Short mmCIF file of C-alpha atoms in Angstrom, two decimals:
data_model
loop_
_atom_site.label_atom_id
_atom_site.label_comp_id
_atom_site.label_asym_id
_atom_site.label_seq_id
_atom_site.Cartn_x
_atom_site.Cartn_y
_atom_site.Cartn_z
CA MET A 445 121.45 70.71 89.64
CA SER A 446 119.92 70.29 86.22
CA SER A 447 122.00 70.90 83.12
CA LYS A 448 119.07 71.33 80.75
CA VAL A 449 119.83 73.32 77.63
CA VAL A 450 117.29 74.98 75.41
CA GLU A 451 118.51 76.00 71.97
CA GLN A 452 116.86 77.56 68.99
CA HIS A 453 118.41 78.39 65.67
CA GLN A 454 116.98 81.14 63.54
CA PHE A 455 117.82 83.74 60.98
CA VAL A 456 117.81 87.41 61.86
CA SER A 457 118.43 90.56 59.85
CA VAL A 458 121.08 92.99 61.06
CA ASP A 459 120.68 96.72 60.43
CA GLY A 460 117.89 96.02 57.94
CA ARG A 461 120.31 94.37 55.52
CA PRO A 462 118.79 91.63 53.38
CA THR A 463 121.56 89.17 54.30
CA PRO A 464 120.47 87.06 57.28
CA VAL A 465 122.80 86.18 60.14
CA TYR A 466 122.62 82.71 61.66
CA SER A 467 121.99 82.90 65.40
CA ARG A 468 121.64 80.51 68.32
CA TRP A 469 119.74 81.08 71.55
CA SER A 470 120.68 78.99 74.57
CA TYR A 471 119.60 78.69 78.16
CA LEU A 472 121.30 76.67 80.89
CA ALA A 473 119.46 75.83 84.09
CA ARG A 474 122.77 76.04 85.99
CA ASP A 475 122.81 79.77 85.13
CA PRO A 476 119.08 80.35 85.55
CA TYR A 477 118.95 84.13 85.29
CA ALA A 478 120.78 84.39 81.96
CA VAL A 479 120.20 83.67 78.28
CA THR A 480 122.86 83.63 75.60
CA LEU A 481 122.47 84.79 72.03
CA ALA A 482 125.29 83.83 69.67
CA PHE A 483 125.86 85.00 66.11
CA ARG A 484 127.92 83.02 63.62
CA THR A 485 130.51 85.00 61.71
CA ARG A 486 131.47 84.43 58.09
CA ARG A 487 134.51 82.49 59.32
CA GLY A 488 132.31 80.13 61.32
CA ASP A 489 133.19 81.56 64.75
CA TRP A 490 130.46 82.41 67.25
CA ILE A 491 130.12 85.79 68.98
CA GLU A 492 128.11 85.45 72.19
CA TRP A 493 126.06 87.95 74.14
CA CYS A 494 124.86 86.90 77.58
CA PHE A 495 122.16 88.90 79.33
CA ALA A 496 119.24 88.59 81.75
CA ARG A 497 116.31 86.42 80.78
CA ASP A 498 114.06 89.05 82.38
CA LEU A 499 115.40 91.67 79.97
CA LEU A 500 114.25 89.54 77.05
CA ARG A 501 110.86 88.92 78.67
CA ASP A 502 110.37 92.62 79.50
CA GLY A 503 111.31 93.58 75.94
CA LEU A 504 108.22 91.78 74.62
CA THR A 505 105.98 94.52 75.99
CA GLY A 506 108.15 97.64 76.11
CA GLN A 507 111.63 99.15 76.15
CA ALA A 508 113.96 97.04 78.33
CA GLY A 509 117.62 97.49 79.13
CA LEU A 510 119.83 100.48 79.80
CA GLY A 511 123.29 99.18 79.00
CA ASP A 512 124.91 97.23 76.19
CA VAL A 513 121.80 95.17 75.45
CA ARG A 514 118.37 96.71 74.84
CA VAL A 515 115.18 95.03 73.65
CA ARG A 516 111.85 96.51 72.53
CA PRO A 517 108.92 95.79 70.26
CA ASP A 518 109.45 97.08 66.73
CA LEU A 519 107.60 100.38 66.20
CA VAL A 520 106.37 99.41 62.72
CA ALA A 521 105.45 95.77 63.43
CA PRO A 522 105.17 95.51 67.26
CA GLY A 523 103.19 92.24 67.16
CA LYS A 524 105.58 90.56 64.74
CA LEU A 525 109.10 91.83 65.43
CA LEU A 526 111.35 92.74 68.31
CA VAL A 527 114.35 95.01 68.04
CA LEU A 528 117.52 93.99 69.86
CA GLU A 529 120.26 96.62 70.14
CA LEU A 530 123.78 95.45 70.98
CA GLU A 531 126.53 97.91 71.77
CA SER A 532 130.19 97.40 72.61
CA PRO A 533 133.46 99.31 72.24
CA ASP A 534 133.81 97.47 68.89
CA GLY A 535 130.52 98.64 67.42
CA TYR A 536 126.75 98.71 67.40
CA ALA A 537 124.19 96.33 65.90
CA LEU A 538 120.45 96.57 65.54
CA VAL A 539 118.91 93.13 65.12
CA GLU A 540 115.32 92.36 64.16
CA LEU A 541 113.91 89.19 65.73
CA LYS A 542 110.66 87.43 65.06
CA ARG A 543 108.56 87.92 68.18
CA ALA A 544 107.08 84.40 67.88
CA ASP A 545 110.60 82.88 67.90
CA VAL A 546 111.53 84.80 71.06
CA GLU A 547 108.27 83.83 72.76
CA ARG A 548 108.84 80.16 71.85
CA PHE A 549 112.39 80.28 73.23
CA LEU A 550 111.26 81.94 76.47
CA ALA A 551 108.49 79.37 76.92
CA ALA A 552 111.01 76.55 76.50
CA SER A 553 113.40 78.17 78.99
CA GLU A 554 110.56 78.53 81.48
CA ARG A 555 109.71 74.84 81.12
CA ALA A 556 113.31 74.14 82.17
CA VAL A 557 113.23 76.69 85.02
CA PRO A 558 109.93 78.45 85.75
CA HIS A 559 110.05 82.22 86.16
CA GLY A 560 110.45 83.09 89.83
CA SER A 561 112.11 79.79 90.79
CA GLU A 562 115.63 80.69 89.59
CA GLY A 563 116.89 81.44 93.11
CA ALA A 564 116.44 77.83 94.19
CA LEU A 565 119.13 76.84 91.66
CA VAL A 566 121.74 79.37 92.76
CA ASP A 567 124.16 78.28 95.48
CA VAL A 568 125.21 81.64 96.91
CA ASP A 569 127.55 80.07 99.49
CA ALA A 570 129.43 78.16 96.78
CA PHE A 571 129.71 81.34 94.73
CA ILE A 572 131.14 83.27 97.68
CA ARG A 573 133.64 80.48 98.36
CA GLN A 574 134.69 80.51 94.71
CA VAL A 575 135.14 84.28 94.63
CA THR A 576 137.05 84.48 97.91
CA GLU A 577 139.47 81.67 96.95
CA VAL A 578 140.97 83.77 94.18
#
């Protein structure tokens, strides 16, 4: 199985504040359905959010997500920005992302694992063995 990693570093604005937050997108072919978005804290730690790659793709064209992670085009600048909403018991964040950055990241992830071919990389039998050995 491939261990390709796609990463992109960018600045995002949280809750419309002028102070940018450093973020890192990553995609691992060994976990082909998921993407990870990490934010660096002031102390240099990383807070990671892992969610479906399809959710990110669907959020390019409309509201996507019902749970802790939701993505949609920005209402004011739909061709330029995406809005990512993150919610947890610890709080809520609204993050503005440059649409072009998200599209570039998705394109790179799809070069690693084309959309629709993710299932070929998932070993369901191995997963069941791992879960039942607990």
